PDB file of C-alpha atoms in Angstrom:
ATOM      1  CA  MET A   1     -77.273 -69.064 -85.624  1.00  0.00           C
ATOM      2  CA  THR A   2     -76.830 -65.772 -83.810  1.00  0.00           C
ATOM      3  CA  THR A   3     -79.992 -66.372 -81.780  1.00  0.00           C
ATOM      4  CA  ASN A   4     -78.803 -69.792 -80.636  1.00  0.00           C
ATOM      5  CA  SER A   5     -75.396 -68.384 -79.703  1.00  0.00           C
ATOM      6  CA  SER A   6     -77.036 -65.538 -77.763  1.00  0.00           C
ATOM      7  CA  LEU A   7     -79.344 -67.973 -75.977  1.00  0.00           C
ATOM      8  CA  THR A   8     -76.438 -70.186 -75.029  1.00  0.00           C
ATOM      9  CA  SER A   9     -74.527 -67.238 -73.572  1.00  0.00           C
ATOM     10  CA  GLN A  10     -77.544 -66.218 -71.531  1.00  0.00           C
ATOM     11  CA  GLN A  11     -77.978 -69.735 -70.196  1.00  0.00           C
ATOM     12  CA  LEU A  12     -74.287 -69.868 -69.331  1.00  0.00           C
ATOM     13  CA  GLU A  13     -74.557 -66.553 -67.476  1.00  0.00           C
ATOM     14  CA  GLU A  14     -77.555 -67.810 -65.478  1.00  0.00           C
ATOM     15  CA  TYR A  15     -75.742 -71.022 -64.668  1.00  0.00           C
ATOM     16  CA  LEU A  16     -72.684 -69.164 -63.399  1.00  0.00           C
ATOM     17  CA  HIS A  17     -74.884 -66.855 -61.321  1.00  0.00           C
ATOM     18  CA  GLU A  18     -76.594 -69.831 -59.666  1.00  0.00           C
ATOM     19  CA  ALA A  19     -73.259 -71.555 -59.108  1.00  0.00           C
ATOM     20  CA  VAL A  20     -71.789 -68.471 -57.417  1.00  0.00           C
ATOM     21  CA  GLY A  21     -74.930 -68.068 -55.312  1.00  0.00           C
ATOM     22  CA  GLU A  22     -74.756 -71.677 -54.175  1.00  0.00           C
ATOM     23  CA  HIS A  23     -71.064 -71.274 -53.388  1.00  0.00           C
ATOM     24  CA  VAL A  24     -71.761 -68.259 -51.162  1.00  0.00           C
ATOM     25  CA  HIS A  25     -74.521 -70.169 -49.386  1.00  0.00           C
ATOM     26  CA  ASP A  26     -72.250 -73.150 -48.831  1.00  0.00           C
ATOM     27  CA  GLU A  27     -69.508 -70.862 -47.517  1.00  0.00           C
ATOM     28  CA  GLU A  28     -71.838 -69.432 -44.864  1.00  0.00           C
ATOM     29  CA  ALA A  29     -73.047 -72.910 -43.947  1.00  0.00           C
ATOM     30  CA  ASN A  30     -69.456 -74.136 -43.627  1.00  0.00           C
ATOM     31  CA  SER A  31     -68.561 -71.138 -41.489  1.00  0.00           C
ATOM     32  CA  MET A  32     -71.468 -71.838 -39.143  1.00  0.00           C
ATOM     33  CA  PHE A  33     -70.511 -75.505 -38.982  1.00  0.00           C
ATOM     34  CA  GLY A  34     -66.987 -74.518 -38.002  1.00  0.00           C
ATOM     35  CA  PHE A  35     -68.322 -72.192 -35.322  1.00  0.00           C
ATOM     36  CA  VAL A  36     -70.522 -74.964 -33.908  1.00  0.00           C
ATOM     37  CA  VAL A  37     -67.462 -77.211 -33.715  1.00  0.00           C
ATOM     38  CA  PHE A  38     -65.681 -74.417 -31.821  1.00  0.00           C
ATOM     39  CA  LEU A  39     -68.555 -74.220 -29.324  1.00  0.00           C
ATOM     40  CA  LEU A  40     -68.447 -77.988 -28.890  1.00  0.00           C
ATOM     41  CA  SER A  41     -64.752 -77.754 -28.025  1.00  0.00           C
ATOM     42  CA  GLU A  42     -65.584 -75.046 -25.492  1.00  0.00           C
ATOM     43  CA  SER A  43     -68.278 -77.319 -24.068  1.00  0.00           C
ATOM     44  CA  ILE A  44     -65.702 -80.047 -23.504  1.00  0.00           C
ATOM     45  CA  ILE A  45     -63.552 -77.618 -21.500  1.00  0.00           C
ATOM     46  CA  PHE A  46     -66.481 -76.600 -19.323  1.00  0.00           C
ATOM     47  CA  LEU A  47     -67.603 -80.216 -18.885  1.00  0.00           C
ATOM     48  CA  SER A  48     -64.084 -81.065 -17.706  1.00  0.00           C
ATOM     49  CA  PHE A  49     -64.293 -78.279 -15.125  1.00  0.00           C
ATOM     50  CA  PHE A  50     -67.754 -79.455 -14.026  1.00  0.00           C
ATOM     51  CA  ALA A  51     -66.513 -83.026 -13.618  1.00  0.00           C
ATOM     52  CA  ALA A  52     -63.529 -81.845 -11.572  1.00  0.00           C
ATOM     53  CA  TYR A  53     -65.783 -79.697  -9.360  1.00  0.00           C
ATOM     54  CA  ILE A  54     -68.131 -82.616  -8.683  1.00  0.00           C
ATOM     55  CA  ALA A  55     -65.232 -84.986  -8.009  1.00  0.00           C
ATOM     56  CA  TYR A  56     -63.553 -82.602  -5.559  1.00  0.00           C
ATOM     57  CA  LYS A  57     -66.802 -81.690  -3.819  1.00  0.00           C
ATOM     58  CA  THR A  58     -67.796 -85.317  -3.237  1.00  0.00           C
ATOM     59  CA  THR A  59     -64.350 -86.443  -2.034  1.00  0.00           C
ATOM     60  CA  THR A  60     -62.900 -83.461  -0.141  1.00  0.00           C
ATOM     61  CA  VAL A  61     -63.519 -83.599   3.607  1.00  0.00           C
ATOM     62  CA  ASP A  62     -63.098 -79.898   4.417  1.00  0.00           C
ATOM     63  CA  TRP A  63     -64.728 -78.607   1.229  1.00  0.00           C
ATOM     64  CA  LEU A  64     -65.556 -75.049   2.281  1.00  0.00           C
ATOM     65  CA  PRO A  65     -62.760 -72.717   3.451  1.00  0.00           C
ATOM     66  CA  ALA A  66     -62.451 -72.115   7.175  1.00  0.00           C
ATOM     67  CA  GLY A  67     -65.079 -69.656   8.434  1.00  0.00           C
ATOM     68  CA  VAL A  68     -67.224 -69.938   5.283  1.00  0.00           C
ATOM     69  CA  GLU A  69     -70.626 -71.551   5.667  1.00  0.00           C
ATOM     70  CA  GLY A  70     -71.869 -71.067   2.117  1.00  0.00           C
ATOM     71  CA  LEU A  71     -72.610 -68.597  -0.612  1.00  0.00           C
ATOM     72  CA  GLU A  72     -75.304 -65.937  -0.769  1.00  0.00           C
ATOM     73  CA  VAL A  73     -77.858 -67.029  -3.354  1.00  0.00           C
ATOM     74  CA  ARG A  74     -80.186 -64.024  -3.705  1.00  0.00           C
ATOM     75  CA  GLU A  75     -77.976 -61.686  -5.761  1.00  0.00           C
ATOM     76  CA  PRO A  76     -76.545 -64.443  -7.988  1.00  0.00           C
ATOM     77  CA  ALA A  77     -80.122 -65.601  -8.611  1.00  0.00           C
ATOM     78  CA  ILE A  78     -81.071 -62.109  -9.782  1.00  0.00           C
ATOM     79  CA  ASN A  79     -78.006 -62.020 -12.032  1.00  0.00           C
ATOM     80  CA  THR A  80     -79.041 -65.414 -13.398  1.00  0.00           C
ATOM     81  CA  VAL A  81     -82.524 -64.185 -14.271  1.00  0.00           C
ATOM     82  CA  VAL A  82     -81.022 -61.148 -16.023  1.00  0.00           C
ATOM     83  CA  LEU A  83     -78.516 -63.201 -18.013  1.00  0.00           C
ATOM     84  CA  VAL A  84     -80.990 -65.895 -19.050  1.00  0.00           C
ATOM     85  CA  SER A  85     -83.554 -63.247 -20.023  1.00  0.00           C
ATOM     86  CA  SER A  86     -80.972 -61.652 -22.290  1.00  0.00           C
ATOM     87  CA  SER A  87     -81.111 -64.768 -24.473  1.00  0.00           C
ATOM     88  CA  PHE A  88     -84.702 -63.897 -25.350  1.00  0.00           C
ATOM     89  CA  VAL A  89     -83.748 -60.281 -26.001  1.00  0.00           C
ATOM     90  CA  ILE A  90     -80.963 -61.174 -28.426  1.00  0.00           C
ATOM     91  CA  TYR A  91     -83.374 -63.548 -30.164  1.00  0.00           C
ATOM     92  CA  PHE A  92     -85.718 -60.611 -30.737  1.00  0.00           C
ATOM     93  CA  ALA A  93     -82.730 -58.689 -32.135  1.00  0.00           C
ATOM     94  CA  GLU A  94     -82.104 -61.539 -34.554  1.00  0.00           C
ATOM     95  CA  LEU A  95     -85.739 -61.486 -35.684  1.00  0.00           C
ATOM     96  CA  ALA A  96     -85.559 -57.717 -36.193  1.00  0.00           C
ATOM     97  CA  LEU A  97     -82.425 -58.079 -38.314  1.00  0.00           C
ATOM     98  CA  LYS A  98     -84.051 -60.715 -40.512  1.00  0.00           C
ATOM     99  CA  ARG A  99     -86.906 -58.272 -41.091  1.00  0.00           C
ATOM    100  CA  HIS A 100     -84.373 -55.526 -41.949  1.00  0.00           C
ATOM    101  CA  ASN A 101     -85.576 -53.393 -39.034  1.00  0.00           C
ATOM    102  CA  LEU A 102     -82.211 -51.975 -37.970  1.00  0.00           C
ATOM    103  CA  SER A 103     -83.641 -49.543 -35.429  1.00  0.00           C
ATOM    104  CA  LEU A 104     -85.326 -52.345 -33.486  1.00  0.00           C
ATOM    105  CA  PHE A 105     -82.273 -54.539 -33.971  1.00  0.00           C
ATOM    106  CA  ARG A 106     -80.028 -51.921 -32.378  1.00  0.00           C
ATOM    107  CA  LEU A 107     -82.448 -51.429 -29.500  1.00  0.00           C
ATOM    108  CA  PHE A 108     -82.627 -55.131 -28.624  1.00  0.00           C
ATOM    109  CA  LEU A 109     -78.906 -55.649 -29.110  1.00  0.00           C
ATOM    110  CA  PHE A 110     -78.036 -52.694 -26.896  1.00  0.00           C
ATOM    111  CA  ALA A 111     -80.417 -54.063 -24.252  1.00  0.00           C
ATOM    112  CA  THR A 112     -78.636 -57.430 -24.445  1.00  0.00           C
ATOM    113  CA  MET A 113     -75.271 -55.723 -23.971  1.00  0.00           C
ATOM    114  CA  ALA A 114     -76.636 -53.821 -20.980  1.00  0.00           C
ATOM    115  CA  MET A 115     -77.924 -57.033 -19.386  1.00  0.00           C
ATOM    116  CA  GLY A 116     -74.608 -58.779 -19.948  1.00  0.00           C
ATOM    117  CA  SER A 117     -72.754 -55.824 -18.433  1.00  0.00           C
ATOM    118  CA  TYR A 118     -75.119 -55.886 -15.440  1.00  0.00           C
ATOM    119  CA  PHE A 119     -74.248 -59.532 -14.917  1.00  0.00           C
ATOM    120  CA  LEU A 120     -70.509 -58.821 -15.030  1.00  0.00           C
ATOM    121  CA  ALA A 121     -70.871 -55.918 -12.595  1.00  0.00           C
ATOM    122  CA  GLY A 122     -72.879 -58.131 -10.252  1.00  0.00           C
ATOM    123  CA  GLN A 123     -70.219 -60.801 -10.378  1.00  0.00           C
ATOM    124  CA  ALA A 124     -67.474 -58.258  -9.655  1.00  0.00           C
ATOM    125  CA  ILE A 125     -69.412 -56.953  -6.650  1.00  0.00           C
ATOM    126  CA  GLU A 126     -69.894 -60.500  -5.391  1.00  0.00           C
ATOM    127  CA  TRP A 127     -66.205 -61.282  -5.732  1.00  0.00           C
ATOM    128  CA  SER A 128     -65.237 -58.169  -3.789  1.00  0.00           C
ATOM    129  CA  ALA A 129     -67.472 -59.189  -0.896  1.00  0.00           C
ATOM    130  CA  LEU A 130     -66.379 -62.826  -0.615  1.00  0.00           C
ATOM    131  CA  GLU A 131     -64.446 -63.949   2.452  1.00  0.00           C
ATOM    132  CA  PHE A 132     -62.186 -66.321   0.549  1.00  0.00           C
ATOM    133  CA  GLY A 133     -59.792 -66.045  -2.379  1.00  0.00           C
ATOM    134  CA  PHE A 134     -58.406 -68.112  -5.228  1.00  0.00           C
ATOM    135  CA  THR A 135     -55.863 -69.758  -2.906  1.00  0.00           C
ATOM    136  CA  SER A 136     -58.429 -70.677  -0.234  1.00  0.00           C
ATOM    137  CA  GLY A 137     -58.233 -74.414  -0.740  1.00  0.00           C
ATOM    138  CA  VAL A 138     -59.663 -76.472  -3.569  1.00  0.00           C
ATOM    139  CA  TYR A 139     -63.061 -74.813  -3.212  1.00  0.00           C
ATOM    140  CA  GLY A 140     -61.673 -71.305  -3.643  1.00  0.00           C
ATOM    141  CA  GLY A 141     -59.640 -72.326  -6.682  1.00  0.00           C
ATOM    142  CA  MET A 142     -62.563 -74.107  -8.346  1.00  0.00           C
ATOM    143  CA  PHE A 143     -65.023 -71.304  -7.593  1.00  0.00           C
ATOM    144  CA  TYR A 144     -62.887 -68.556  -9.113  1.00  0.00           C
ATOM    145  CA  LEU A 145     -61.787 -70.748 -12.019  1.00  0.00           C
ATOM    146  CA  LEU A 146     -65.343 -71.638 -13.032  1.00  0.00           C
ATOM    147  CA  THR A 147     -66.973 -68.255 -12.483  1.00  0.00           C
ATOM    148  CA  GLY A 148     -63.970 -66.381 -13.868  1.00  0.00           C
ATOM    149  CA  PHE A 149     -63.698 -68.487 -17.016  1.00  0.00           C
ATOM    150  CA  HIS A 150     -67.407 -68.070 -17.615  1.00  0.00           C
ATOM    151  CA  GLY A 151     -67.174 -64.339 -16.909  1.00  0.00           C
ATOM    152  CA  LEU A 152     -64.471 -64.102 -19.581  1.00  0.00           C
ATOM    153  CA  HIS A 153     -66.922 -65.639 -22.052  1.00  0.00           C
ATOM    154  CA  VAL A 154     -69.629 -63.172 -21.028  1.00  0.00           C
ATOM    155  CA  LEU A 155     -67.211 -60.289 -21.593  1.00  0.00           C
ATOM    156  CA  THR A 156     -66.282 -61.722 -24.993  1.00  0.00           C
ATOM    157  CA  GLY A 157     -69.969 -61.979 -25.884  1.00  0.00           C
ATOM    158  CA  VAL A 158     -70.623 -58.360 -24.929  1.00  0.00           C
ATOM    159  CA  LEU A 159     -67.646 -57.194 -27.007  1.00  0.00           C
ATOM    160  CA  LEU A 160     -68.826 -59.215 -30.006  1.00  0.00           C
ATOM    161  CA  GLN A 161     -72.269 -57.667 -29.663  1.00  0.00           C
ATOM    162  CA  GLY A 162     -70.659 -54.234 -29.633  1.00  0.00           C
ATOM    163  CA  ILE A 163     -68.929 -55.057 -32.913  1.00  0.00           C
ATOM    164  CA  MET A 164     -72.196 -56.281 -34.425  1.00  0.00           C
ATOM    165  CA  LEU A 165     -73.921 -53.109 -33.242  1.00  0.00           C
ATOM    166  CA  GLY A 166     -71.232 -50.964 -34.842  1.00  0.00           C
ATOM    167  CA  ARG A 167     -71.565 -52.871 -38.119  1.00  0.00           C
ATOM    168  CA  SER A 168     -75.252 -51.952 -38.281  1.00  0.00           C
ATOM    169  CA  PHE A 169     -74.312 -48.298 -38.848  1.00  0.00           C
ATOM    170  CA  TYR A 170     -72.440 -49.121 -42.076  1.00  0.00           C
ATOM    171  CA  PRO A 171     -74.962 -48.811 -44.931  1.00  0.00           C
ATOM    172  CA  GLY A 172     -75.754 -52.145 -46.539  1.00  0.00           C
ATOM    173  CA  ASN A 173     -73.413 -54.105 -44.276  1.00  0.00           C
ATOM    174  CA  TYR A 174     -75.978 -56.695 -43.242  1.00  0.00           C
ATOM    175  CA  ASP A 175     -77.297 -56.986 -46.797  1.00  0.00           C
ATOM    176  CA  LYS A 176     -74.313 -59.232 -47.476  1.00  0.00           C
ATOM    177  CA  GLY A 177     -75.352 -61.818 -44.868  1.00  0.00           C
ATOM    178  CA  HIS A 178     -76.015 -62.282 -41.164  1.00  0.00           C
ATOM    179  CA  PHE A 179     -73.425 -64.917 -40.273  1.00  0.00           C
ATOM    180  CA  GLY A 180     -71.479 -62.660 -37.893  1.00  0.00           C
ATOM    181  CA  PHE A 181     -74.501 -61.810 -35.799  1.00  0.00           C
ATOM    182  CA  GLU A 182     -75.974 -65.311 -35.960  1.00  0.00           C
ATOM    183  CA  ALA A 183     -72.687 -66.698 -34.630  1.00  0.00           C
ATOM    184  CA  THR A 184     -72.630 -64.035 -31.907  1.00  0.00           C
ATOM    185  CA  SER A 185     -76.210 -64.866 -30.941  1.00  0.00           C
ATOM    186  CA  LEU A 186     -75.427 -68.594 -30.791  1.00  0.00           C
ATOM    187  CA  PHE A 187     -72.381 -67.883 -28.641  1.00  0.00           C
ATOM    188  CA  TRP A 188     -74.543 -65.866 -26.253  1.00  0.00           C
ATOM    189  CA  HIS A 189     -77.087 -68.698 -25.908  1.00  0.00           C
ATOM    190  CA  PHE A 190     -74.184 -71.038 -25.188  1.00  0.00           C
ATOM    191  CA  VAL A 191     -72.867 -68.730 -22.463  1.00  0.00           C
ATOM    192  CA  ASP A 192     -76.310 -68.570 -20.850  1.00  0.00           C
ATOM    193  CA  VAL A 193     -76.768 -72.353 -20.814  1.00  0.00           C
ATOM    194  CA  ILE A 194     -73.322 -72.827 -19.274  1.00  0.00           C
ATOM    195  CA  TRP A 195     -74.185 -70.351 -16.523  1.00  0.00           C
ATOM    196  CA  ILE A 196     -77.393 -72.227 -15.641  1.00  0.00           C
ATOM    197  CA  VAL A 197     -75.309 -75.356 -15.025  1.00  0.00           C
ATOM    198  CA  LEU A 198     -72.760 -73.342 -13.034  1.00  0.00           C
ATOM    199  CA  PHE A 199     -75.455 -71.725 -10.913  1.00  0.00           C
ATOM    200  CA  LEU A 200     -76.977 -75.103 -10.053  1.00  0.00           C
ATOM    201  CA  LEU A 201     -73.594 -76.623  -9.214  1.00  0.00           C
ATOM    202  CA  ILE A 202     -72.094 -73.759  -7.211  1.00  0.00           C
ATOM    203  CA  TYR A 203     -75.007 -71.901  -5.638  1.00  0.00           C
ATOM    204  CA  ILE A 204     -77.840 -74.418  -5.357  1.00  0.00           C
ATOM    205  CA  TRP A 205     -75.816 -77.561  -4.617  1.00  0.00           C
ATOM    206  CA  GLN A 206     -73.966 -76.294  -1.534  1.00  0.00           C
TER     207      GLN A 206
END
């Protein structure tokens, strides 16, 4: 009788352990689902801006501000290569984290932050050299709105990466799960894809 009671208690303990484990897994999955929904809502905002840009560009007679013939493409193209390449670098950081190689994870993540910061610096330099401002017609307003809103997302991504980097120095922090960094990595890929569309619309389609 005692053996059966002991066996039942052990089975109950195993069942509860599995139930708690499944609950934790579902919680992470739900959190990621919620984050994906957030990114989809951000996509709708950007798509609205893209649609407005295309509509204004194809219907406005004097599209470019007076005295402006177009945008310089060389430096923005370099910034684009740097930003898009950073998506591969943060992917390597994610692989390193899954293999519990924190040293390599920190190296790749720091490199991603550096590349994102380079992009922001390049954009700031470009803005300072432009011959038109936010109030220079519809074109000026759309240009600064699109590039500025995207730049805000890049800055947010770099700050999130800094937080994830700091977390790696707390012993055992990432043993509890990788949701925070996986969400940050997904956000960074999203930012890079949005910029590719922006670059094609603003710099290539002039």
